[in-house]
């Protein structure tokens, strides 16, 4: 009994060390830009860099578009599968998991072959087209997380009966979708959105190969050319991810509180 | 033409037919219950009236209009579900207002109508609550108000009380019936609880395996069941096997005792076995009981059930149950005691099915 408890604590200690020591080291290093004392100079330098502002802004915009269009795709799909095609659920789940299995580099090379400026659908021929393609690739990447969180939220409501209740009261499907279903899976939509945000902000492969000025490639650029700023950026990136995770916790707890009793 | 007419309704799911040639004519303002065991097709018929399922055959007319092929949102029907199905993201007020909003009613009118409905269900003070902040009984009343708000032609209720506890179930069913009377709305109520059906319906449809076995008033159904199924499903009826002695005289033999029936069995032949039904409350042990018929048997058991004492006696191969009202000076029959049960011959029904 005592031994197992000891080993459990030991394992946790090892895990925490493994995870936190590099992080603490990075943080400490990021504070040492000014010789002989700790300062936030590296952070100041990062935040005042015009390129940081531009790339971060660009990635924020991409993340936002990804979330909006991704959810417009995922929520109705998850809804339809639950309502009309329950036997298709394992298949749809499998499809949404594909982006986890197929490396991003493979996907983006596929895109470049399919949509290059000499193809029938020359997305990469224009800036707008490339941006659209980037958003679509981000939707693909975040599909597993978005679908899962929305589907889980749908499990907590009786989608079928709510739909029928709305239908018999005269509602047509846009009303059913946006007034009866969407608001009730909001906790799932939000947690999916925060994960998507975290993924898109740090994504490198797609943005670099499609040659868009996103935050991921900027991180890489700074990492290759500066000393203290990359550490500061790493800490900032971690902070963003943690903030997203914290918000997920918050909305899922809130979602549980407001669930209707059966 | 009746207000709600179901004609030759059939429904199959794949190979299995779950509703067989169902016919029903419901008058305006009537309160009809569908009563039957689990899986007999009650919900399926209700869902066809609502338009959630397409009948495999037959027609549905409401107020003379063929509605068989209309979508649920094109019919003017109110429905209350077993699981309440209130929209969790909306307050009570918004839930009740939903159908009115969808219909494009002006805001001021919606407000007026919702208030009226909340008053009807005595929940004006909870207008701003969310469903999760209310009890099951309150939620179901809101669901009723929501269904009634757009003034539907027909109200459908699918086991609306079965998720509630016993006390609320009784008070809410009376409330539903009272509101239904007040609004004069044509109502179909599905239940598998016979007491519920008997207590609030104008007429009851007793269903068995996708068919209507008997349609009649509660007293018809209870006192004059026409099939063995109805007899056994509604109440706890005794089924007694008897052998015909003389069809013309109406005499039959139960065990070694011969009694005369009031109902004619002239169409039967001597020696044939028939089934007779006897309600447990029809018999009495008292010497002074008025009753032209008697059966003697040995007590098998006597159980105290609160307001009544249920005694089972063996008569020939049959076991007959009967209830006596409890009173402080009642003497409980002892097992193996030989007793005589008296009842009126008119209480013995011949089951023909
Ligand atoms: N969508 C469906 N697909 C296949 N079979 C179905 C479907 N819906 C109902 N059934 C079958 O039809 C029969 C009647 O079902 P129904 O739900 O109408 O019964 P019910 O009388 O309402 O029973 P309960 O009292 O349990 O609610 C059942 O045998 C059921 O299995
Ligand atoms: Mg049912």
XYZ file of C-alpha atoms and ligand atoms in Angstrom:
647
model
C 0.000 0.000 0.000
C 2.644 2.474 1.083
C 4.963 1.396 -1.711
C 2.402 1.955 -4.445
C 1.672 5.401 -3.063
C 5.363 6.183 -3.048
C 5.733 5.103 -6.661
C 2.760 7.144 -7.690
C 4.292 10.253 -6.164
C 7.639 9.372 -7.674
C 6.104 9.064 -11.141
C 4.369 12.384 -10.733
C 7.600 14.006 -9.596
C 9.455 12.655 -12.627
C 6.685 13.867 -14.930
C 6.600 17.309 -13.386
C 10.372 17.627 -13.568
C 10.408 16.489 -17.181
C 7.772 19.021 -18.084
C 8.579 22.008 -15.930
C 12.379 22.122 -15.778
C 12.814 23.029 -19.462
C 9.939 25.480 -19.185
C 11.416 27.095 -16.106
C 14.808 27.171 -17.809
C 13.333 28.821 -20.864
C 11.506 31.342 -18.747
C 14.617 32.137 -16.741
C 16.626 32.544 -19.928
C 14.036 34.837 -21.464
C 14.516 37.218 -18.548
C 18.281 37.564 -18.974
C 18.443 39.867 -21.979
C 19.832 42.686 -19.863
C 23.280 41.717 -18.600
C 23.525 40.990 -14.859
C 19.843 41.374 -13.889
C 16.420 39.948 -14.695
C 14.233 42.060 -16.948
C 11.325 41.829 -19.353
C 13.349 43.344 -22.147
C 12.994 40.302 -24.382
C 9.213 40.531 -24.072
C 9.323 44.234 -24.794
C 11.385 43.555 -27.856
C 8.966 40.878 -29.035
C 5.857 42.934 -28.515
C 7.296 45.998 -30.204
C 8.365 44.028 -33.263
C 6.105 45.040 -36.149
C 6.440 41.604 -37.657
C 5.207 40.027 -34.435
C 2.139 42.225 -34.480
C 1.464 41.515 -38.139
C 1.951 37.764 -38.048
C 0.086 37.394 -34.792
C -2.768 39.465 -36.156
C -2.820 37.406 -39.332
C -2.900 34.124 -37.412
C -5.630 35.452 -35.121
C -7.723 36.309 -38.153
C -7.086 32.876 -39.681
C -8.020 31.213 -36.380
C -11.227 33.190 -36.196
C -12.220 32.289 -39.756
C -11.290 28.669 -39.126
C -13.499 28.568 -36.045
C -16.486 30.230 -37.714
C -16.453 28.186 -40.907
C -15.328 25.018 -39.142
C -18.254 25.201 -36.748
C -20.685 25.961 -39.571
C -19.474 22.704 -41.093
C -19.141 20.608 -37.957
C -22.266 21.453 -35.958
C -24.803 20.718 -38.719
C -22.850 17.585 -39.667
C -22.719 16.233 -36.121
C -26.395 17.129 -35.741
C -27.419 15.418 -38.944
C -25.412 12.303 -38.142
C -26.993 12.052 -34.703
C -30.490 12.673 -35.989
C -30.710 10.798 -39.252
C -27.630 8.640 -39.760
C -26.700 7.207 -36.354
C -25.317 4.103 -38.050
C -22.799 6.378 -39.846
C -21.298 7.722 -36.624
C -18.294 5.374 -36.444
C -17.477 6.184 -40.055
C -17.748 9.944 -39.576
C -15.652 9.715 -36.420
C -13.033 7.809 -38.368
C -12.995 10.428 -41.117
C -12.615 13.265 -38.622
C -9.651 11.444 -37.097
C -7.795 11.219 -40.410
C -5.981 14.564 -39.988
C -4.341 13.144 -36.854
C -3.005 10.208 -38.813
C -1.949 11.966 -41.996
C 0.973 14.351 -41.419
C 0.319 17.990 -42.230
C 3.189 17.974 -44.698
C 1.449 15.292 -46.729
C -1.801 17.225 -46.720
C -0.161 20.440 -47.815
C 1.752 18.730 -50.627
C -1.523 17.262 -51.744
C -3.019 20.743 -51.733
C -0.151 22.168 -53.724
C -0.562 19.491 -56.370
C -4.329 19.815 -56.539
C -4.741 23.562 -56.302
C -1.567 25.008 -57.911
C -1.919 27.848 -60.369
C -1.810 25.454 -63.329
C -4.647 23.274 -62.000
C -8.388 23.474 -62.632
C -8.984 24.998 -59.205
C -6.030 27.400 -58.922
C -6.445 28.436 -55.290
C -2.759 29.226 -54.918
C -2.875 31.518 -57.957
C -4.015 34.496 -55.872
C -3.441 35.794 -52.366
C -7.101 35.491 -51.453
C -7.231 31.969 -52.854
C -4.201 30.955 -50.835
C -5.702 32.413 -47.688
C -8.923 30.501 -48.324
C -6.887 27.351 -48.845
C -5.021 28.012 -45.594
C -8.283 28.382 -43.668
C -9.577 25.169 -45.218
C -6.415 23.340 -44.258
C -6.736 24.645 -40.707
C -10.326 23.407 -40.627
C -9.035 20.007 -41.664
C -6.371 20.037 -38.953
C -8.767 21.017 -36.200
C -11.578 18.738 -37.388
C -10.856 15.939 -34.872
C -11.069 18.350 -31.935
C -14.017 20.365 -33.171
C -16.091 17.343 -34.101
C -15.379 15.553 -30.865
C -16.189 18.455 -28.591
C -19.401 19.306 -30.456
C -20.498 15.675 -30.572
C -19.883 15.308 -26.849
C -21.960 18.393 -26.145
C -24.747 16.987 -28.301
C -24.800 13.842 -26.228
C -25.992 15.883 -23.254
C -29.154 17.081 -25.012
C -31.857 14.966 -26.584
C -31.240 16.214 -30.123
C -34.057 14.202 -31.613
C -36.826 15.196 -29.227
C -35.770 18.840 -29.220
C -35.871 18.829 -33.012
C -39.304 17.277 -33.028
C -40.569 19.685 -30.389
C -39.399 22.596 -32.529
C -40.797 21.066 -35.715
C -44.271 20.502 -34.327
C -44.280 24.141 -33.174
C -43.834 25.082 -36.833
C -40.089 25.739 -36.980
C -38.106 25.150 -40.166
C -34.555 23.889 -40.123
C -32.589 27.180 -39.940
C -34.597 28.106 -36.848
C -34.121 24.645 -35.375
C -30.392 24.758 -36.078
C -29.598 28.256 -34.854
C -32.143 28.766 -32.085
C -32.592 25.282 -30.646
C -29.417 23.291 -31.346
C -26.464 25.732 -31.586
C -27.106 27.508 -28.265
C -27.362 24.178 -26.477
C -24.035 22.871 -27.758
C -22.302 26.203 -27.116
C -20.016 24.688 -24.466
C -18.783 22.184 -27.055
C -18.474 24.872 -29.716
C -16.428 27.050 -27.378
C -14.066 24.341 -26.186
C -13.587 23.252 -29.798
C -12.943 26.879 -30.664
C -10.245 27.323 -28.028
C -8.389 24.186 -29.067
C -8.625 25.303 -32.683
C -7.277 28.696 -31.693
C -4.302 27.133 -29.933
C -3.588 24.885 -32.919
C -3.858 27.586 -35.550
C -1.747 30.134 -33.656
C 1.224 27.772 -33.482
C 0.803 25.996 -36.819
C 3.912 26.030 -38.985
C 3.825 23.536 -41.845
C 0.781 24.725 -43.756
C 1.532 28.396 -43.413
C 5.197 28.017 -44.349
C 4.595 25.871 -47.410
C 1.723 28.032 -48.607
C 4.069 30.961 -47.940
C 1.690 32.984 -45.766
C 2.950 35.446 -43.114
C 1.591 33.536 -40.107
C 2.805 33.381 -36.538
C 4.284 29.863 -36.830
C 6.820 30.708 -39.545
C 7.618 33.935 -37.685
C 8.467 31.906 -34.565
C 10.813 29.818 -36.635
C 12.403 32.888 -38.198
C 13.014 34.557 -34.854
C 14.287 31.290 -33.416
C 16.911 31.070 -36.110
C 18.135 34.649 -35.814
C 17.845 35.906 -32.250
C 18.947 34.793 -28.802
C 16.498 35.817 -26.042
C 13.350 36.600 -28.006
C 12.642 32.969 -29.010
C 12.458 32.002 -25.344
C 10.087 34.856 -24.654
C 7.981 33.787 -27.649
C 7.913 30.197 -26.440
C 6.631 31.356 -23.067
C 4.022 33.562 -24.774
C 2.895 30.644 -26.933
C 2.581 28.456 -23.849
C 0.604 31.152 -22.088
C -1.829 31.360 -25.011
C -2.310 27.604 -25.038
C -2.864 27.488 -21.303
C -5.294 30.331 -21.451
C -7.236 28.422 -24.112
C -7.214 25.275 -21.986
C -8.337 27.200 -18.939
C -11.209 28.671 -20.917
C -12.191 25.181 -22.095
C -12.369 24.066 -18.468
C -14.438 27.084 -17.641
C -16.995 26.667 -20.417
C -17.356 22.937 -19.889
C -18.004 23.484 -16.201
C -20.507 26.206 -17.059
C -22.109 23.896 -19.612
C -22.593 21.204 -16.969
C -24.272 23.655 -14.654
C -26.887 24.683 -17.149
C -27.807 21.288 -18.506
C -31.493 20.517 -18.269
C -32.618 17.649 -16.121
C -34.102 14.725 -18.042
C -67.126 13.771 -40.888
C -65.371 13.544 -37.518
C -62.822 16.207 -36.567
C -59.844 13.858 -36.528
C -60.257 10.811 -38.738
C -57.739 7.993 -39.032
C -58.719 5.611 -41.799
C -57.057 2.254 -42.421
C -53.739 3.424 -41.042
C -50.930 0.927 -41.514
C -47.304 1.197 -40.570
C -44.389 -1.107 -41.224
C -40.779 -0.694 -40.190
C -38.881 -2.790 -42.703
C -40.484 -6.222 -42.644
C -42.415 -5.882 -39.406
C -45.862 -4.352 -39.470
C -46.502 -2.553 -36.191
C -49.875 -0.941 -36.961
C -52.640 -2.886 -38.706
C -55.616 -1.138 -40.330
C -56.229 1.303 -37.561
C -59.509 3.216 -37.739
C -60.588 5.960 -35.406
C -63.053 8.808 -35.573
C -62.515 11.512 -32.976
C -65.037 14.291 -32.454
C -64.104 17.906 -31.834
C -63.289 18.518 -28.189
C -63.047 14.842 -27.299
C -60.415 13.481 -24.928
C -59.245 10.117 -26.254
C -56.733 7.833 -24.567
C -54.691 5.169 -26.300
C -54.160 2.450 -23.721
C -52.028 -0.597 -24.289
C -48.937 -2.487 -23.217
C -45.421 -1.491 -24.200
C -44.657 -1.904 -27.891
C -48.268 -2.113 -29.090
C -47.871 0.877 -31.412
C -49.384 3.772 -29.436
C -46.460 6.109 -29.971
C -46.230 5.112 -33.615
C -49.838 6.148 -34.277
C -49.370 9.392 -32.373
C -46.243 10.158 -34.386
C -48.156 9.551 -37.599
C -50.837 12.029 -36.509
C -48.052 14.531 -35.767
C -46.354 13.840 -39.095
C -43.081 12.477 -37.705
C -43.749 9.141 -39.374
C -45.377 8.512 -42.730
C -48.104 5.862 -42.679
C -47.442 2.926 -45.012
C -51.119 3.101 -45.915
C -54.323 4.921 -45.013
C -55.248 8.560 -44.518
C -55.332 11.142 -41.740
C -57.901 13.937 -41.934
C -58.102 16.863 -39.558
C -61.134 19.149 -39.854
C -61.935 17.604 -43.205
C -58.471 18.243 -44.653
C -56.228 15.441 -45.802
C -53.035 15.864 -43.782
C -51.480 12.483 -44.478
C -48.558 13.877 -46.475
C -47.985 17.133 -44.612
C -44.773 17.769 -42.676
C -45.047 18.286 -38.899
C -44.371 22.012 -39.256
C -47.210 22.355 -41.778
C -49.787 20.832 -39.434
C -51.351 22.771 -36.644
C -50.768 20.306 -33.840
C -49.509 20.644 -30.295
C -47.468 17.886 -28.746
C -46.215 17.098 -25.266
C -43.387 14.588 -24.967
C -42.600 12.142 -22.212
C -39.173 13.723 -21.691
C -40.572 17.316 -21.487
C -38.270 18.445 -24.324
C -38.165 22.074 -23.232
C -35.434 24.073 -24.937
C -32.703 24.216 -22.262
C -31.331 27.518 -23.561
C -34.627 29.364 -23.219
C -36.544 30.623 -20.219
C -40.087 29.488 -19.498
C -41.378 32.605 -21.216
C -39.238 32.032 -24.312
C -40.208 28.377 -24.463
C -43.908 29.190 -24.463
C -43.335 32.025 -26.930
C -41.370 29.846 -29.363
C -44.276 28.642 -31.503
C -45.800 32.117 -31.611
C -42.512 33.695 -32.665
C -42.063 31.107 -35.403
C -45.563 31.930 -36.620
C -44.568 35.609 -36.828
C -46.947 36.948 -34.211
C -46.315 40.599 -33.204
C -44.340 41.027 -29.987
C -47.085 42.609 -27.918
C -49.517 39.835 -28.796
C -46.928 37.179 -27.976
C -46.452 38.712 -24.551
C -50.180 38.728 -23.923
C -50.683 35.166 -25.090
C -47.723 33.780 -23.118
C -48.966 35.463 -19.944
C -52.395 33.953 -20.560
C -50.877 30.482 -20.978
C -48.688 30.798 -17.884
C -51.729 31.832 -15.920
C -53.552 28.770 -17.188
C -50.854 26.494 -15.757
C -50.374 28.622 -12.627
C -46.707 29.370 -13.290
C -46.797 33.132 -13.935
C -44.197 33.646 -11.217
C -41.643 31.365 -12.908
C -41.578 33.062 -16.322
C -37.864 33.865 -16.094
C -36.686 30.480 -14.873
C -34.704 28.100 -17.051
C -35.896 24.499 -17.404
C -33.061 23.139 -15.258
C -34.286 25.312 -12.400
C -37.666 23.599 -12.230
C -39.161 20.326 -11.052
C -40.347 17.699 -13.513
C -43.992 18.523 -12.899
C -43.405 22.210 -13.514
C -41.424 21.477 -16.674
C -44.212 19.324 -18.005
C -46.771 22.044 -17.348
C -44.589 24.479 -19.280
C -44.404 21.933 -22.092
C -48.201 21.829 -22.070
C -48.423 25.621 -22.210
C -45.890 25.704 -25.035
C -47.920 23.171 -27.015
C -51.194 25.032 -26.450
C -49.936 28.572 -27.050
C -50.283 28.568 -30.866
C -53.911 27.344 -30.551
C -53.409 23.967 -32.209
C -56.291 22.016 -33.731
C -55.277 18.839 -31.954
C -53.231 18.191 -28.808
C -51.131 15.026 -28.600
C -49.622 13.775 -25.353
C -47.271 10.797 -25.317
C -47.080 9.403 -21.775
C -46.593 12.912 -20.417
C -46.793 11.789 -16.802
C -44.709 8.655 -16.726
C -41.494 10.405 -15.694
C -43.173 11.984 -12.656
C -43.767 10.575 -9.202
C -47.142 9.183 -8.183
C -48.636 12.179 -6.343
C -47.796 14.723 -9.050
C -49.014 12.281 -11.675
C -52.526 12.293 -10.248
C -52.756 16.038 -9.717
C -51.261 16.868 -13.101
C -53.540 14.537 -15.009
C -56.517 16.256 -13.448
C -55.044 19.611 -14.348
C -54.515 18.474 -17.942
C -58.104 17.272 -18.162
C -59.449 20.485 -16.666
C -57.443 22.663 -19.082
C -58.523 20.457 -21.973
C -62.190 20.942 -21.015
C -61.722 24.660 -20.562
C -60.187 25.075 -24.037
C -62.337 22.405 -25.651
C -59.326 21.074 -27.517
C -59.411 17.710 -29.274
C -56.871 15.579 -27.431
C -55.148 12.237 -27.866
C -53.415 10.972 -24.757
C -51.139 7.937 -24.799
C -50.606 5.893 -21.665
C -50.006 2.375 -20.476
C -51.538 3.148 -17.085
C -55.141 1.944 -17.061
C -56.129 4.002 -14.036
C -54.898 7.147 -15.808
C -56.897 6.315 -18.923
C -60.038 5.392 -17.009
C -59.983 8.516 -14.884
C -59.654 11.261 -17.492
C -60.877 10.042 -20.887
C -64.082 10.558 -22.802
C -63.261 7.419 -24.714
C -60.469 4.882 -24.535
C -58.870 2.908 -27.339
C -57.430 -0.291 -25.927
C -54.618 -1.365 -28.213
C -53.076 -4.758 -28.622
C -50.254 -5.586 -31.035
C -50.946 -2.746 -33.460
C -54.719 -3.117 -33.472
C -57.559 -1.410 -31.646
C -59.131 -4.176 -29.553
C -61.950 -2.091 -28.177
C -63.014 1.541 -28.383
C -65.426 2.808 -25.777
C -66.144 4.959 -22.753
C -64.189 4.163 -19.587
C -67.201 2.418 -18.085
C -67.748 0.366 -21.267
C -64.141 -0.687 -21.284
C -64.102 -1.538 -17.620
C -67.516 -3.148 -17.228
C -68.104 -4.646 -20.645
C -64.793 -5.730 -22.126
C -65.350 -7.471 -25.423
C -62.091 -9.381 -25.682
C -60.038 -11.414 -23.295
C -57.150 -9.009 -23.797
C -59.200 -5.976 -22.778
C -60.638 -7.877 -19.842
C -57.243 -8.826 -18.510
C -55.424 -5.589 -19.327
C -57.971 -3.221 -17.800
C -58.262 -3.957 -14.100
C -57.488 -7.303 -12.509
C -60.195 -9.463 -13.908
C -60.767 -13.095 -13.012
C -60.961 -15.378 -15.995
C -62.940 -18.506 -15.105
C -63.090 -21.567 -17.328
C -66.540 -23.148 -17.425
C -68.185 -26.028 -19.280
C -71.580 -25.472 -20.861
C -74.331 -27.703 -19.507
C -77.406 -26.390 -21.315
C -76.985 -23.563 -23.846
C -80.727 -22.759 -23.958
C -81.062 -22.433 -20.193
C -77.685 -20.712 -19.928
C -76.302 -23.058 -17.338
C -72.604 -23.811 -16.991
C -70.501 -25.927 -14.706
C -67.492 -24.515 -12.805
C -65.630 -27.367 -11.110
C -68.587 -29.409 -9.816
C -70.914 -26.484 -9.236
C -73.606 -25.507 -11.730
C -74.712 -21.907 -12.106
C -76.958 -19.998 -14.490
C -75.729 -17.065 -16.579
C -77.807 -14.048 -17.418
C -76.061 -13.460 -20.736
C -77.340 -15.679 -23.537
C -75.095 -18.515 -24.680
C -77.709 -20.031 -26.978
C -75.237 -19.814 -29.878
C -72.906 -22.274 -28.152
C -73.157 -26.025 -27.792
C -73.332 -28.232 -24.714
C -69.984 -29.500 -23.413
C -68.079 -26.576 -24.941
C -65.613 -24.740 -22.702
C -66.079 -20.983 -22.391
C -64.279 -18.224 -20.519
C -66.133 -16.042 -18.065
C -64.888 -12.804 -16.565
C -65.601 -11.629 -13.043
C -64.387 -8.374 -11.487
C -62.723 -8.789 -8.073
C -64.989 -6.140 -6.574
C -68.186 -7.896 -7.726
C -68.145 -10.634 -5.071
C -68.845 -10.707 -1.363
C -68.612 -13.285 1.425
C -71.391 -11.830 3.520
C -74.542 -13.936 3.982
C -76.725 -10.888 3.553
C -75.093 -9.837 0.280
C -77.593 -9.499 -2.482
C -76.590 -11.837 -5.230
C -78.403 -14.598 -7.017
C -75.316 -16.673 -7.639
C -72.853 -18.379 -5.322
C -69.597 -20.282 -5.715
C -68.060 -22.263 -2.894
C -64.325 -22.737 -2.617
C -61.355 -23.088 -0.340
C -59.369 -19.970 0.623
C -55.880 -19.973 -0.915
C -54.689 -16.678 0.512
C -55.928 -13.418 1.950
C -53.842 -10.274 1.572
C -54.271 -6.945 3.251
C -53.807 -4.197 0.622
C -54.785 -1.122 2.624
C -58.265 -0.032 1.653
C -59.186 -3.550 0.512
C -58.492 -7.151 1.448
C -57.872 -9.367 -1.574
C -58.807 -13.003 -1.096
C -58.084 -15.803 -3.526
C -60.207 -18.919 -3.449
C -59.926 -22.124 -5.427
C -63.066 -23.212 -7.286
C -62.434 -26.378 -9.253
C -59.316 -25.686 -11.354
C -59.841 -21.906 -11.191
C -58.497 -19.430 -8.706
C -60.875 -16.539 -8.172
C -59.779 -13.260 -6.562
C -62.160 -10.885 -4.931
C -61.811 -7.702 -2.896
C -63.580 -6.711 0.287
C -63.481 -3.197 1.666
C -61.421 -2.966 4.773
C -63.159 -2.077 8.016
C -62.034 -2.494 11.624
C -64.491 -5.315 12.298
C -63.597 -7.272 9.166
C -62.628 -10.853 9.855
C -59.835 -11.971 7.553
C -60.606 -15.351 5.939
C -58.086 -17.995 7.003
C -56.306 -20.225 4.496
C -58.043 -23.563 3.797
C -61.305 -22.226 5.203
C -64.259 -23.093 2.980
C -66.225 -20.005 2.037
C -69.116 -19.075 -0.242
C -68.716 -16.172 -2.644
C -71.940 -14.434 -3.623
C -72.410 -12.199 -6.643
C -74.970 -11.259 -9.261
C -75.168 -13.434 -12.363
C -75.099 -10.189 -14.371
C -71.508 -9.628 -13.235
C -70.329 -12.737 -15.050
C -69.339 -11.767 -18.575
C -68.896 -14.213 -21.420
C -65.640 -13.538 -23.267
C -66.028 -13.993 -27.010
C -62.815 -13.691 -29.014
N -38.202 3.658 -35.941
C -38.516 2.369 -35.724
N -37.889 1.386 -36.409
C -38.216 0.095 -36.212
N -39.147 -0.339 -35.352
C -39.810 0.582 -34.639
C -39.532 1.982 -34.779
N -40.340 2.663 -33.947
C -41.082 1.736 -33.313
N -40.784 0.482 -33.720
C -41.420 -0.756 -33.272
O -42.818 -0.599 -33.372
C -43.472 -1.196 -32.282
C -44.402 -0.198 -31.639
O -43.642 0.815 -31.047
P -44.277 2.025 -30.264
O -43.168 2.919 -29.866
O -45.360 2.629 -31.081
O -44.881 1.311 -28.981
P -45.641 1.948 -27.752
O -46.987 1.364 -27.749
O -45.539 3.419 -27.792
O -44.822 1.360 -26.533
P -44.368 2.061 -25.164
O -45.523 1.960 -24.229
O -43.221 1.212 -24.721
O -43.961 3.464 -25.478
C -42.384 -1.711 -31.345
O -42.283 -3.101 -31.518
C -41.145 -1.020 -31.814
O -40.037 -1.860 -31.642
Mg -44.523 4.883 -26.576
